[in-house]
Coordinates of C-alpha atoms in Angstrom, one line a residue:
M1 CA 36.3 79.0 272.5
A2 CA 39.8 79.7 273.8
F3 CA 40.4 78.9 277.5
M4 CA 43.1 79.8 279.9
R5 CA 45.8 77.4 281.4
K6 CA 48.4 78.1 284.0
I7 CA 51.8 76.5 283.6
K8 CA 54.6 77.3 286.1
D9 CA 53.1 80.6 287.3
R10 CA 52.5 81.7 283.7
Y11 CA 49.2 82.0 281.9
Y12 CA 48.4 80.7 278.4
A13 CA 45.4 80.9 276.1
V14 CA 44.6 77.6 274.4
M15 CA 42.8 77.9 271.0
K16 CA 41.4 75.1 268.9
L17 CA 42.4 75.5 265.3
A18 CA 40.4 74.7 262.2
D19 CA 42.2 71.4 261.7
G20 CA 41.5 70.3 265.2
R21 CA 44.9 71.0 266.7
Q22 CA 45.3 73.1 269.8
K23 CA 47.5 76.2 269.9
S24 CA 48.9 77.6 273.1
I25 CA 49.5 81.4 273.2
A26 CA 51.5 83.0 276.0
L27 CA 49.6 85.8 277.7
K28 CA 52.9 87.4 278.8
T29 CA 51.8 88.0 282.4
C30 CA 51.9 86.2 285.8
N31 CA 48.9 88.3 287.0
E32 CA 45.6 86.4 286.8
R33 CA 43.5 89.5 286.3
E34 CA 45.6 90.8 283.4
A35 CA 45.7 87.3 281.9
K36 CA 41.8 87.1 281.9
Q37 CA 41.6 90.5 280.2
R38 CA 44.0 89.4 277.5
L39 CA 42.2 86.1 277.1
R40 CA 38.9 88.0 276.4
K41 CA 40.6 89.9 273.6
I42 CA 41.9 86.7 272.1
Q43 CA 38.4 85.2 272.3
E44 CA 37.0 88.2 270.5
V45 CA 39.5 87.9 267.7
E46 CA 38.8 84.1 267.6
V47 CA 35.1 84.7 267.0
M48 CA 35.9 87.2 264.3
I49 CA 38.3 84.7 262.6
K50 CA 35.6 82.0 262.7
S51 CA 33.1 84.5 261.2
R52 CA 35.7 85.4 258.6
I53 CA 35.6 89.0 259.7
A54 CA 39.2 88.9 260.8
S55 CA 42.3 86.8 259.8
E56 CA 45.1 85.2 261.7
S57 CA 47.2 88.3 261.0
D58 CA 44.9 90.2 263.3
L59 CA 45.7 87.7 266.0
R60 CA 49.4 88.2 265.4
D61 CA 48.9 92.0 265.7
L62 CA 47.2 91.4 269.0
L63 CA 50.2 89.3 270.2
G64 CA 52.6 92.0 269.2
I65 CA 53.9 90.1 266.1
D66 CA 53.8 92.5 263.2
S67 CA 54.4 90.1 260.4
E68 CA 56.0 86.8 259.4
S69 CA 59.4 88.6 259.8
G70 CA 58.6 88.9 263.5
F71 CA 59.5 85.2 263.7
Q72 CA 63.0 85.6 262.2
I73 CA 65.8 84.9 264.7
G74 CA 67.6 88.0 263.5
Q75 CA 64.7 90.1 265.0
L76 CA 63.9 87.9 267.9
I77 CA 67.4 87.6 269.4
P78 CA 67.8 91.4 269.9
K79 CA 64.4 91.4 271.5
Y80 CA 65.4 88.7 273.9
I81 CA 68.7 90.4 274.7
K82 CA 66.8 93.6 275.4
S83 CA 64.5 91.7 277.8
C84 CA 67.6 90.6 279.7
K85 CA 68.5 94.1 280.8
N86 CA 68.2 94.8 284.5
R87 CA 67.8 91.0 285.0
L88 CA 71.3 89.8 284.2
S89 CA 74.7 91.2 284.8
T90 CA 76.3 93.2 282.0
S91 CA 78.9 90.5 281.4
T92 CA 76.3 87.7 281.3
E93 CA 74.1 89.7 278.9
K94 CA 77.1 90.3 276.6
R95 CA 78.0 86.6 276.7
Y96 CA 74.4 85.6 275.8
E97 CA 74.5 88.1 272.9
E98 CA 77.8 86.7 271.6
S99 CA 76.5 83.1 272.0
L100 CA 73.2 83.7 270.2
N101 CA 75.1 85.5 267.4
E102 CA 76.5 82.1 266.6
V103 CA 73.0 80.8 266.0
I104 CA 72.5 83.6 263.5
R105 CA 75.9 82.8 261.9
L106 CA 74.9 79.1 261.4
F107 CA 71.3 79.5 260.3
G108 CA 71.1 83.1 259.0
K109 CA 69.2 86.1 260.4
H110 CA 66.1 85.4 258.2
F111 CA 65.6 81.9 259.6
D112 CA 62.1 81.4 261.0
I113 CA 62.2 80.2 264.6
R114 CA 59.1 78.0 264.0
H115 CA 61.1 76.0 261.4
F116 CA 63.6 74.6 263.8
K117 CA 63.6 70.8 263.8
P118 CA 65.2 68.2 266.0
K119 CA 67.9 67.5 263.3
D120 CA 69.0 71.2 263.5
Y121 CA 70.6 70.5 266.9
D122 CA 73.3 68.5 265.1
V123 CA 73.8 71.4 262.7
L124 CA 74.2 73.7 265.7
L125 CA 76.5 71.4 267.7
N126 CA 78.7 70.5 264.7
G127 CA 78.9 74.1 263.6
L128 CA 80.2 75.1 267.0
K129 CA 82.6 72.2 267.3
N130 CA 84.1 72.7 263.8
S131 CA 84.3 76.5 263.9
T132 CA 87.9 77.7 263.4
R133 CA 90.0 80.9 263.3
I134 CA 93.5 81.9 262.6
N135 CA 95.7 82.3 265.7
K136 CA 97.2 85.8 265.5
K137 CA 100.4 84.7 267.2
T138 CA 101.1 81.3 265.6
K139 CA 99.4 82.2 262.3
K140 CA 97.9 78.7 262.4
R141 CA 94.2 77.7 262.2
E142 CA 92.7 76.5 265.5
L143 CA 89.3 75.7 266.9
R144 CA 87.4 78.7 268.2
F145 CA 85.5 77.1 271.0
S146 CA 86.5 74.8 273.9
S147 CA 84.0 72.3 275.2
T148 CA 83.3 74.6 278.2
T149 CA 82.6 77.5 275.8
I150 CA 80.3 75.4 273.7
N151 CA 78.3 74.5 276.8
I152 CA 78.0 78.2 277.7
I153 CA 76.6 78.8 274.2
L154 CA 74.2 75.9 274.5
R155 CA 72.8 77.2 277.8
A156 CA 72.2 80.6 276.2
V157 CA 70.4 79.0 273.3
K158 CA 68.3 77.0 275.7
T159 CA 67.2 80.1 277.7
F160 CA 66.4 81.9 274.4
F161 CA 64.1 79.1 273.2
Y162 CA 62.3 79.1 276.6
W163 CA 61.8 82.8 276.3
A164 CA 60.4 82.4 272.8
S165 CA 58.0 79.7 274.0
D166 CA 56.9 81.8 276.9
N167 CA 56.2 84.8 274.6
G168 CA 54.2 82.8 272.0
Y169 CA 56.7 82.6 269.2
I170 CA 57.0 78.8 269.3
E171 CA 54.9 76.1 270.9
N172 CA 55.7 73.3 273.3
G173 CA 59.0 74.6 274.5
L174 CA 62.3 73.6 273.0
P175 CA 62.3 72.5 269.3
F176 CA 65.1 70.0 270.1
K177 CA 66.7 68.5 273.2
I178 CA 69.8 70.5 274.2
K179 CA 72.4 68.4 276.1
Q180 CA 75.6 69.7 277.7
I181 CA 78.6 68.0 276.1
K182 CA 80.9 66.0 278.3
I183 CA 83.9 67.8 279.6
E184 CA 87.0 66.1 281.0
N185 CA 87.5 66.9 284.7
V186 CA 90.4 69.4 284.7
L187 CA 92.0 70.1 288.0
P188 CA 91.9 73.7 289.1
R189 CA 94.9 75.8 288.1
F190 CA 96.2 77.8 291.1
L191 CA 99.3 79.8 291.9
T192 CA 102.0 78.4 294.3
D193 CA 103.5 80.7 296.9
S194 CA 106.5 81.4 294.7
Q195 CA 104.3 82.2 291.7
V196 CA 102.2 84.6 293.8
S197 CA 105.5 86.3 294.9
A198 CA 106.7 86.5 291.3
L199 CA 103.3 88.0 290.1
L200 CA 103.2 90.6 292.8
K201 CA 106.9 91.5 292.2
S202 CA 106.3 91.9 288.5
C203 CA 103.9 94.7 289.1
E204 CA 105.6 96.4 292.0
S205 CA 105.7 99.7 290.0
Q206 CA 101.9 99.6 289.6
P207 CA 100.5 99.6 293.2
I208 CA 96.9 99.7 292.0
I209 CA 97.3 96.6 289.9
Q210 CA 99.1 94.9 292.7
A211 CA 96.2 95.8 295.0
V212 CA 93.8 94.2 292.6
F213 CA 95.7 90.9 292.6
R214 CA 96.0 90.9 296.4
V215 CA 92.3 91.5 296.9
Y216 CA 91.2 88.7 294.7
L217 CA 93.9 86.4 296.1
G218 CA 92.8 87.2 299.6
T219 CA 89.0 87.1 299.2
G220 CA 88.3 84.5 296.5
M221 CA 85.8 86.8 294.7
R222 CA 84.7 86.1 291.2
L223 CA 85.9 88.8 288.8
G224 CA 82.4 90.4 288.5
E225 CA 81.7 90.3 292.2
L226 CA 83.7 93.3 293.4
P227 CA 81.1 96.0 292.4
G228 CA 78.4 94.2 294.5
S229 CA 80.6 93.8 297.5
K230 CA 80.7 95.9 300.7
L231 CA 83.1 96.3 303.6
L232 CA 81.4 95.5 306.9
D233 CA 82.4 96.0 310.6
G234 CA 84.5 93.2 312.0
N235 CA 86.7 92.8 308.9
Y236 CA 84.1 91.1 306.8
L237 CA 83.0 91.5 303.2
Y238 CA 79.4 91.2 302.1
I239 CA 79.4 89.8 298.6
Y240 CA 76.4 89.5 296.2
S241 CA 76.8 87.2 293.2
D242 CA 75.1 88.1 290.0
K243 CA 76.0 84.6 288.7
T244 CA 74.2 82.6 291.4
K245 CA 71.9 85.4 292.8
T246 CA 73.2 84.6 296.3
E247 CA 74.7 86.5 299.2
R248 CA 77.7 85.5 301.3
Y249 CA 79.9 86.9 304.0
V250 CA 83.7 86.5 303.7
P251 CA 86.4 87.6 306.2
I252 CA 89.0 89.9 304.9
H253 CA 92.5 90.1 306.4
P254 CA 93.1 93.5 308.1
E255 CA 96.2 94.0 305.8
L256 CA 94.0 93.8 302.7
I257 CA 91.4 96.5 303.8
A258 CA 93.4 99.4 302.4
D259 CA 93.9 97.5 299.1
Y260 CA 90.2 96.7 298.9
I261 CA 89.1 100.3 299.5
L262 CA 91.5 101.5 296.8
V263 CA 90.4 98.9 294.2
K264 CA 86.7 99.4 295.0
D265 CA 87.0 103.2 294.5
R266 CA 88.8 102.9 291.2
S267 CA 86.0 100.8 289.6
L268 CA 88.4 99.1 287.1
S269 CA 86.6 97.2 284.3
Q270 CA 86.8 93.4 284.2
S271 CA 88.5 93.4 280.8
Y272 CA 91.2 95.8 282.1
S273 CA 91.9 93.6 285.1
T274 CA 92.1 90.5 282.9
H275 CA 94.4 92.1 280.4
R276 CA 96.7 93.4 283.2
F277 CA 96.9 89.9 284.7
L278 CA 97.8 88.4 281.3
H279 CA 100.5 91.1 280.9
Y280 CA 102.1 90.6 284.3
K281 CA 101.7 86.8 284.2
K282 CA 103.9 86.8 281.1
K283 CA 106.3 89.3 282.7
A284 CA 106.6 87.1 285.8
G285 CA 107.2 84.0 283.6
L286 CA 104.2 82.1 284.9
P287 CA 102.6 79.2 283.1
E288 CA 100.5 80.1 280.0
N289 CA 97.4 78.2 281.3
L290 CA 96.9 80.4 284.4
T291 CA 94.0 82.9 284.1
F292 CA 92.6 85.6 286.3
H293 CA 90.2 83.0 287.7
S294 CA 93.3 81.2 289.0
L295 CA 93.5 83.8 291.7
R296 CA 90.1 82.5 293.0
H297 CA 91.4 78.9 292.7
T298 CA 94.5 79.9 294.8
Y299 CA 92.2 81.3 297.5
A300 CA 90.2 78.1 297.5
V301 CA 93.2 75.9 297.9
K302 CA 94.6 78.0 300.8
H303 CA 91.2 78.2 302.5
W304 CA 90.7 74.4 302.3
L305 CA 94.2 73.7 303.6
S306 CA 93.7 76.2 306.4
C307 CA 90.4 75.0 307.7
G308 CA 90.3 71.4 306.6
D309 CA 86.5 71.5 306.0
I310 CA 85.4 71.5 302.3
K311 CA 81.9 72.6 303.2
M312 CA 83.3 75.8 304.9
T313 CA 85.3 76.4 301.7
K314 CA 82.2 75.9 299.6
D315 CA 80.4 78.6 301.7
A316 CA 83.4 81.0 301.4
L317 CA 83.4 80.5 297.6
G318 CA 79.7 80.9 297.2
H319 CA 79.3 77.6 295.4
T320 CA 75.7 76.3 295.1
L321 CA 76.8 72.6 295.0
L322 CA 79.3 70.9 297.3
K323 CA 80.3 68.8 294.2
T324 CA 81.7 71.9 292.6
T325 CA 84.0 72.6 295.5
E326 CA 85.1 68.9 296.0
I327 CA 87.4 69.2 292.9
Y328 CA 90.0 70.8 295.2
T329 CA 90.1 67.7 297.3
K330 CA 91.4 65.8 294.2
L331 CA 94.7 67.7 294.4
P332 CA 97.4 65.8 296.4
K333 CA 97.4 67.4 299.8
D334 CA 101.1 66.6 300.4
Y335 CA 101.9 68.6 297.2
L336 CA 99.7 71.5 298.2
L337 CA 101.4 71.8 301.6
S338 CA 104.8 71.8 299.9
V339 CA 104.0 74.7 297.7
C340 CA 101.5 76.7 299.9
N341 CA 102.4 78.0 303.3
V342 CA 99.3 78.0 305.4
N343 CA 98.5 78.2 309.1
R344 CA 97.0 74.8 310.0
K345 CA 96.0 75.6 313.6
A346 CA 92.8 73.9 314.6
T347 CA 89.8 75.9 313.4
A348 CA 87.2 76.5 316.2
A349 CA 83.8 75.1 315.5
K350 CA 82.2 78.5 315.8
R351 CA 84.2 80.0 313.0
L352 CA 82.4 80.0 309.7
T353 CA 85.5 80.5 307.6
V354 CA 89.1 81.8 307.8
P355 CA 90.7 85.0 306.5
I356 CA 93.5 84.5 304.0
A357 CA 96.6 86.6 304.4
I358 CA 98.6 87.5 301.2
P359 CA 102.2 88.1 302.2
R360 CA 103.3 91.6 301.3
I361 CA 106.1 91.9 298.7
E362 CA 108.3 95.0 298.8
Y363 CA 106.7 97.6 296.6
A364 CA 105.9 101.3 296.5
Q365 CA 103.5 102.3 299.3
L366 CA 99.9 102.9 298.4
N367 CA 98.7 106.4 298.8

């Protein structure tokens, strides 16, 4: 007779099959009372199957799996994405969907999730590494995914398989071991003071865009953190991160408050802000490898140079691990001081962090 087992706060029914093997079935609840009720239903169907009154298809119906097609990744992936709503940020949800569409591209939408074998990991990894596209500018063929992007896709695949296991579509967790591929340590790309001036000067006729750049340069927020931020008394920002599910408090320079209020009220999309950065980066003649995220790197460099304490910089950036922040210490400090003008007065022990001032460039006044 089927019995119940609890694994990591989730309940499973364990059945003994005719061939002697055990089958674990996710009861899809963390509530013990609900789990016991669902277990009894499975036990009833189990008795009927042994008495040949019912078949395994009845058990699939009980589990919410209509037919064999219910195991096809083309149907399961949309179900998983739907389950992510209200749990992940919109941008993360979209990234997961794009990542898992690569699995469908490589294996086909009719591929049965139960048929994945360890060797299929090589098919997945090689398919991602060798995927190419035509560059619209150069008209040359190039690789679609960097090593970093491949790792993002692999993380999405891993969470999808865990979801499939928790919901009874596959047994025993992952069908193959998913390893992050090695990435060379690339130093953070930041803007020097002269580059910041050039960027802000290039958009002087667009005060809202200039305000966007100034706010991110002066607060170090991730691109998606602005909607979850709030201005507090004492010139501080409360920031909630969808990425790390953490909260932090960051000081904001008084000169940036008007910019922050303007940008927050406009609710500009992430894609719009990114495209505007690319446009004005090109107009300002800045290096091609700079991205919108480079504004956050710029804040991090200035913060570390100002306070001299990498742990304080970690807290200001909202990093989970100190190791992530320590990459900034690998940049030559003499070089940083030569291209970044910072106030290096001794930081009092009581201060948790330091506000970053972004020098104003002559531009049309904000209204």
